[in-house]
CSV table of C-alpha atoms and ligand atoms in Angstrom, one decimal:
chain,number,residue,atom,x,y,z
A,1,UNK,CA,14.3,9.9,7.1
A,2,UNK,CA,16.4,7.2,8.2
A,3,UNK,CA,15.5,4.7,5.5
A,4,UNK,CA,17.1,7.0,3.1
A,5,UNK,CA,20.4,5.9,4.0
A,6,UNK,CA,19.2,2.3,2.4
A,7,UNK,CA,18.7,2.4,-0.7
A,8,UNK,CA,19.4,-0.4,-2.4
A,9,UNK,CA,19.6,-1.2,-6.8
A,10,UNK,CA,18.5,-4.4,-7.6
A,11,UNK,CA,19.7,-6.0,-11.1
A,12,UNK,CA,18.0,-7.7,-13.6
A,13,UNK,CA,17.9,-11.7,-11.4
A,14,UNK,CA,16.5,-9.6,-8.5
A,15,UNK,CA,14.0,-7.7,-10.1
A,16,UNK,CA,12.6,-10.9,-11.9
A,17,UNK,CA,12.4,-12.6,-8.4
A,18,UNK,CA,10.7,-9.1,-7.0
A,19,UNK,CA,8.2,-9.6,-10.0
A,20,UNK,CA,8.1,-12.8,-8.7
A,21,UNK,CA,7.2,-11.8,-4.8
A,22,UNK,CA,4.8,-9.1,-6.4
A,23,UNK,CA,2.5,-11.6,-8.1
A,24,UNK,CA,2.0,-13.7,-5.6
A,25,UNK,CA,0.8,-10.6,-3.4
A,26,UNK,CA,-1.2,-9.6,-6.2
A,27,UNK,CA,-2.8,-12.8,-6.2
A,28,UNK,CA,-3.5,-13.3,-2.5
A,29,UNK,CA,-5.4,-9.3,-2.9
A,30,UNK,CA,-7.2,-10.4,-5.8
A,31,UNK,CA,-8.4,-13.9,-3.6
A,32,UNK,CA,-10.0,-11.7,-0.9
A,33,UNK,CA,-10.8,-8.8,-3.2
A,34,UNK,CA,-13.6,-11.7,-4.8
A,35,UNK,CA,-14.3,-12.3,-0.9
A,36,UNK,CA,-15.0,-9.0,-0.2
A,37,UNK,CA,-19.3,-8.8,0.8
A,38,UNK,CA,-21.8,-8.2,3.6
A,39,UNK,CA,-21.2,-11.0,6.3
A,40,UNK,CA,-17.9,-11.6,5.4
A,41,UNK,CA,-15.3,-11.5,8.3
A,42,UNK,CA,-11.8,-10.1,8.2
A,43,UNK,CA,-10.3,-13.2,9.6
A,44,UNK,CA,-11.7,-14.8,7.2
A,45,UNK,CA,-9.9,-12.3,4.3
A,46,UNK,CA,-6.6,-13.1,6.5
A,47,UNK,CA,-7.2,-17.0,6.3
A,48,UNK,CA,-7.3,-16.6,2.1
A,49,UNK,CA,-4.7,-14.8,1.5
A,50,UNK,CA,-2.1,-16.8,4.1
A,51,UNK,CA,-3.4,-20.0,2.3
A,52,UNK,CA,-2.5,-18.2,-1.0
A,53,UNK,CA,1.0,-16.9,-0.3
A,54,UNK,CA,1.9,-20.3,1.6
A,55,UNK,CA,0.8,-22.5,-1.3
A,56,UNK,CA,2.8,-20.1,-3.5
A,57,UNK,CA,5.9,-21.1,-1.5
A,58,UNK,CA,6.0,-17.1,0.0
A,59,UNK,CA,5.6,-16.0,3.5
A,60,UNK,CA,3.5,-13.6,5.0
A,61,UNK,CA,5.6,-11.0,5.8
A,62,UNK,CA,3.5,-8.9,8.3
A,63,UNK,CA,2.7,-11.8,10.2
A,64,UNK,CA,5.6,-11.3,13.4
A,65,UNK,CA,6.5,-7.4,11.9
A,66,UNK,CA,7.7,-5.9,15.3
A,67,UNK,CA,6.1,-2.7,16.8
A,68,UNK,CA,4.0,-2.4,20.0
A,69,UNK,CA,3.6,-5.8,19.6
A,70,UNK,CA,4.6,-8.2,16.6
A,71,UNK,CA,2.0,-8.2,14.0
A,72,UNK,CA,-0.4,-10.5,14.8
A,73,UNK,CA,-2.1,-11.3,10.9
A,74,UNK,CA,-1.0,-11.5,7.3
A,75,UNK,CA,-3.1,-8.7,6.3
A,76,UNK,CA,-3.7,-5.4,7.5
A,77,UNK,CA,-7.7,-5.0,6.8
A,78,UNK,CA,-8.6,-1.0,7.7
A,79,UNK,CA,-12.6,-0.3,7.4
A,80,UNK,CA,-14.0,3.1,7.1
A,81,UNK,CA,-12.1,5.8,9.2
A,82,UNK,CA,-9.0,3.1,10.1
A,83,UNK,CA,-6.3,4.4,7.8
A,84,UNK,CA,-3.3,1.7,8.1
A,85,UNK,CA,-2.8,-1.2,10.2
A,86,UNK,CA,-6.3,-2.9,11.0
A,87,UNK,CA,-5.6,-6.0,12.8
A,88,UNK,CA,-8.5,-8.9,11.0
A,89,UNK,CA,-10.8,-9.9,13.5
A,90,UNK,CA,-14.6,-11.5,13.9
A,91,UNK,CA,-15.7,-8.1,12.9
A,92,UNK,CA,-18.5,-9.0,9.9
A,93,UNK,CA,-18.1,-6.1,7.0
A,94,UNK,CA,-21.9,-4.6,6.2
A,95,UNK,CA,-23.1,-2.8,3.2
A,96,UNK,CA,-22.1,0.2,2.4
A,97,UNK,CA,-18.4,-0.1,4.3
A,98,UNK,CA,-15.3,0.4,2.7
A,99,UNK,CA,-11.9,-1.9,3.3
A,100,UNK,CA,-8.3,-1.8,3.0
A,101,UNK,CA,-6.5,-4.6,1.9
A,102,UNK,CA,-2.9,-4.4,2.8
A,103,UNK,CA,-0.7,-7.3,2.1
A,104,UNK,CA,2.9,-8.3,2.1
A,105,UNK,CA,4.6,-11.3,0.5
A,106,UNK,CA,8.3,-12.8,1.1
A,107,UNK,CA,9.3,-15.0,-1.8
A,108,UNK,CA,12.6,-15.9,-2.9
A,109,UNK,CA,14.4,-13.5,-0.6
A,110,UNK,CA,12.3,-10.6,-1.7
A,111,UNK,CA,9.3,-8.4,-0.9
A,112,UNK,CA,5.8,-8.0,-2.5
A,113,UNK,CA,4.1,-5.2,-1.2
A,114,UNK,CA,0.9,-3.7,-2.4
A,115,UNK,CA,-3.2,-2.6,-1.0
A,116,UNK,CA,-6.2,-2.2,-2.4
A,117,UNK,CA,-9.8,-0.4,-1.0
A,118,UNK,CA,-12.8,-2.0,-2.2
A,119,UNK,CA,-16.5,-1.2,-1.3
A,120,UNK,CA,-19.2,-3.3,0.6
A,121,UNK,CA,-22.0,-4.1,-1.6
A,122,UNK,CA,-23.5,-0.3,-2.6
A,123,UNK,CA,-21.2,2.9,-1.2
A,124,UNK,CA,-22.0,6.5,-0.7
A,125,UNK,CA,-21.2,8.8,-3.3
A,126,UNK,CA,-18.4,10.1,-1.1
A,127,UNK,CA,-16.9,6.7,-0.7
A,128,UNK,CA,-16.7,5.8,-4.3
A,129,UNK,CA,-14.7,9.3,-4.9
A,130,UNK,CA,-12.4,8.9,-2.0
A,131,UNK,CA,-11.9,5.5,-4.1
A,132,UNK,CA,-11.3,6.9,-7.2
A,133,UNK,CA,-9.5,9.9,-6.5
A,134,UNK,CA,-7.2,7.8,-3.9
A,135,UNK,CA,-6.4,4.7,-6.6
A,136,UNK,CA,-5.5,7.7,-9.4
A,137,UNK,CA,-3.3,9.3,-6.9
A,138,UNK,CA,-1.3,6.4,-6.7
A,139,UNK,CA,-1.1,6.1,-10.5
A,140,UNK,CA,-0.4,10.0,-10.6
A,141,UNK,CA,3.1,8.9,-8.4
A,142,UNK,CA,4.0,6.0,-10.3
A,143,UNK,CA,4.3,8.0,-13.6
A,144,UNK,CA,6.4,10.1,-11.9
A,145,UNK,CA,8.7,6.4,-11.0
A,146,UNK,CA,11.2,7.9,-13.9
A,147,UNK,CA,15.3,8.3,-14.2
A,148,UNK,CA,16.1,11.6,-13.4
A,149,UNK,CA,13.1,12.5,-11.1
A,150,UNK,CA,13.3,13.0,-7.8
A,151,UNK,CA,11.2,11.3,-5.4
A,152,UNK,CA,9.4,15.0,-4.4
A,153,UNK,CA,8.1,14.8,-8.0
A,154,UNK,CA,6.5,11.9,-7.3
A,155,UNK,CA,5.5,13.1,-3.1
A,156,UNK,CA,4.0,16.1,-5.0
A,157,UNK,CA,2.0,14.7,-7.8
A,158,UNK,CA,0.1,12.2,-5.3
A,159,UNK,CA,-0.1,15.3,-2.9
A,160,UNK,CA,-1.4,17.1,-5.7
A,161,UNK,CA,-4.0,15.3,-7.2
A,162,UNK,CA,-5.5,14.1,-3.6
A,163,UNK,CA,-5.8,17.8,-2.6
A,164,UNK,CA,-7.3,19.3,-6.0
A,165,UNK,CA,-10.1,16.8,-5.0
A,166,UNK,CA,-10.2,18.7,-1.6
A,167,UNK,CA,-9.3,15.4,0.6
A,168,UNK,CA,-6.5,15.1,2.8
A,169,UNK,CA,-2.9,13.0,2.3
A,170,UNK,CA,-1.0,11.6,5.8
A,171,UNK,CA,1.6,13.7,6.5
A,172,UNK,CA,2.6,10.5,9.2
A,173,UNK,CA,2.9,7.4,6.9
A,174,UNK,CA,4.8,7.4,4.0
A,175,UNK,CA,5.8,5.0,1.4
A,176,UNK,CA,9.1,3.3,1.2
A,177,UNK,CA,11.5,1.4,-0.9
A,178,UNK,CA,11.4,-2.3,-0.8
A,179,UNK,CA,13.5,-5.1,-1.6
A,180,UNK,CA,14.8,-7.8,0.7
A,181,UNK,CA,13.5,-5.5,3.0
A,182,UNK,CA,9.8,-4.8,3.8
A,183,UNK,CA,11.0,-1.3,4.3
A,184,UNK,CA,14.4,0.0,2.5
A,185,UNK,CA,15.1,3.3,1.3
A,186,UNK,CA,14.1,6.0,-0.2
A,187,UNK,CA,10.9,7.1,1.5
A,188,UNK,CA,9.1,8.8,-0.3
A,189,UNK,CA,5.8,11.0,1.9
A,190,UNK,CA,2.4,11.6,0.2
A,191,UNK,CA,3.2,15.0,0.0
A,192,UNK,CA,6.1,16.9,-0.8
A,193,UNK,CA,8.1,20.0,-3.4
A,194,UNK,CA,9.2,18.8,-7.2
A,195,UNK,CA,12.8,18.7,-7.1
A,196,UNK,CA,13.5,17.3,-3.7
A,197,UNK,CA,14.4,14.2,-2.3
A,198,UNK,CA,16.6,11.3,-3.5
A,199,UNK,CA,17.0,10.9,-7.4
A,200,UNK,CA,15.5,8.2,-9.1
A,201,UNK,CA,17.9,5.9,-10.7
A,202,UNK,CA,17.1,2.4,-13.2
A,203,UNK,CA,16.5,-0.7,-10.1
A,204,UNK,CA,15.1,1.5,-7.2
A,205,UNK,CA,11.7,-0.3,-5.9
A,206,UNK,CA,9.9,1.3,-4.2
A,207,UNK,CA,6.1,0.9,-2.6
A,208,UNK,CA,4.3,3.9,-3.1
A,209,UNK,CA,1.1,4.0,-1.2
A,210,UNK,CA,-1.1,6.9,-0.8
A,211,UNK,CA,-2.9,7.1,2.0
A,212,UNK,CA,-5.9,9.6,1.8
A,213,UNK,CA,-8.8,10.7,4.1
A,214,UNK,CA,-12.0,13.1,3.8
A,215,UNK,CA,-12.1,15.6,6.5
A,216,UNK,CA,-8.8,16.2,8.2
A,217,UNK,CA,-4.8,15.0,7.7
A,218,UNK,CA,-4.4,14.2,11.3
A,219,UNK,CA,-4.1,10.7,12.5
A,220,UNK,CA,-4.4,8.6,16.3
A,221,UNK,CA,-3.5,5.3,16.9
A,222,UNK,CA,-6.5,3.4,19.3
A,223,UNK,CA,-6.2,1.4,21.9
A,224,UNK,CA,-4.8,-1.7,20.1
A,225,UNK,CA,-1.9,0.4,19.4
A,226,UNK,CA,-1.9,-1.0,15.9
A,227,UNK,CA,-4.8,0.6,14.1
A,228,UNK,CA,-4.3,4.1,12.9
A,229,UNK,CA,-7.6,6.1,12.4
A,230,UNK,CA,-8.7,9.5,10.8
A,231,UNK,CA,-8.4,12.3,14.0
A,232,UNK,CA,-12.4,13.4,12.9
A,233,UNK,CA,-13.4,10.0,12.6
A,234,UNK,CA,-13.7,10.7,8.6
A,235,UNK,CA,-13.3,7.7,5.7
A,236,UNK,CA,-10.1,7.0,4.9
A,237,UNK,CA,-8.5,5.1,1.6
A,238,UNK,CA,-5.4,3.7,0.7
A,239,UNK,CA,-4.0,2.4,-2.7
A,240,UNK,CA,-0.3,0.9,-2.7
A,241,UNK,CA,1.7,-0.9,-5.7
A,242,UNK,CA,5.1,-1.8,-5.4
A,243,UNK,CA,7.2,-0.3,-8.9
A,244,UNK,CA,10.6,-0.5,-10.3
A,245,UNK,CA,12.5,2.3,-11.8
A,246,UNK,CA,13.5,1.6,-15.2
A,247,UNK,CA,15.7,2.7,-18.2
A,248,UNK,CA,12.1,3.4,-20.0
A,249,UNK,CA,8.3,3.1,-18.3
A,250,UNK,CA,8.0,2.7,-14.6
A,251,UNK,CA,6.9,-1.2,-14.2
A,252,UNK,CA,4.3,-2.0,-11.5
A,253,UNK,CA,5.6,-5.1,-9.9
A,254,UNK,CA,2.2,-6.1,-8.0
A,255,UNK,CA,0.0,-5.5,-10.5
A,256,UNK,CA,-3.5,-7.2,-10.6
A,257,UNK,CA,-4.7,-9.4,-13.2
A,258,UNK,CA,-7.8,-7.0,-14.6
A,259,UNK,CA,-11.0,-8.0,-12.6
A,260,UNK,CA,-13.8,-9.6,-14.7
B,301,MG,MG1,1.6,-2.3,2.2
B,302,MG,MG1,4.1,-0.4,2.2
């Protein structure tokens, strides 16, 4: 809980240059969103959105991101049971997989953060709930992004939802607050008890990004010591937005353009 000791206000300049930061992001997700089909390779995903966030003026911000080893990619892409942190590779996507987009943009001194899962061609049945039930959890949190909450309101509403649809939330990733820093305070888990945590005040951003899976909570890392998997080898999901705490409605700062 660390982070919690971070947690920065923005004012009104560094909101608009976070809305900034978030659109670009947004953009670069909706590039490869269009991308996303049988044949297509992840690398390729990772090429489109660079080019996107470069020409933009922004940075990819995951590109160097220390850990094991620094981040080699701008995008996380996750397929299937990979929760989190898919490094993009030659790997071809086929019909019927499922892929998260994870993607992080530096402009103007400030952080865009936000994911997407989108479907291969036709999905199972299982898939397209896991995508439904995962993307509405997220939207579950964010109305919860109010003054006065606490961030266990919104832990528990994602936590909630996910487990009325009887999948499982991470209990080992959480989401975070952002700002000039990919990962500020307050964190806020997938799961947690109304009335706990940090309170909400106007100017906290913060990424909330549930991460969801079918058959079990537990997690592994393999052998890349990057990409985080389901334990049971079960699909996985994960929807993230990055959204500012106001005097009124919570505003989504990386909020995609509706999809024609
Ligand atoms: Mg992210
Ligand atoms: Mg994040």
């Amino acid at each position: 809980m660390s982070w919690d000791r971070n947690v920065v206000i923005k004012n009104k300049e560094e909101l608009q240059r976070m809305r900034e930061a978030g659109y670009v992001n947004a953009l670069a997700l909706q590039t490869v969103r269009d991308m996303v089909r049988p044949g297509v390779t992840t690398i390729e995903l990772d090429a489109a959105a660079e080019e996107v966030i470069r020409r933009h003026g922004g940075k990819p911000i995951f590109k160097g991101y220390p850990g094991p080893y620094p981040f080699p990619a701008t995008l996380c892409t996750s397929v299937n049971q990979e929760l989190v942190h898919g490094i993009p590779a030659r790997r071809k996507l086929v019909e019927g997989d499922i892929i998260s987009i994870d993607c992080g943009t530096l402009l103007g001194g400030f952080v865009g953060d936000s994911a997407i899962t989108v479907g291969v061609g036709e999905i199972s049945p299982t898939a397209q709930k896991l995508l439904a039930v995962t993307e509405q959890s997220l939207y579950e949190g964010i109305d919860k992004m109010r003054v006065g909450n606490r961030t266990g309101d919104v832990s528990y509403a994602i936590q909630k939802y996910v487990e009325e649809h009887g999948f499982f939330v991470t209990h080992e990733y959480t989401g975070h607050g952002v700002g000039r820093e990919m990962h500020e305070g307050p964190q806020v888990p997938n799961y947690g008890t109304p009335g706990r945590g940090i309170e909400l005040r106007p100017g906290m951003t913060v990424a909330l990004e549930p991460m969801v899976l079918v058959g079990t909570a537990k997690t592994r890392v393999t052998s890349d010591q990057w990409t985080v998997v389901s334990a049971d080898g079960s699909l996985t999901a994960h929807f993230e937005h990055t959204v500012a705490v106001t005097e009124n409605e919570p505003e989504i700062l990386t909020a995609l353009a509706e999809h024609a």
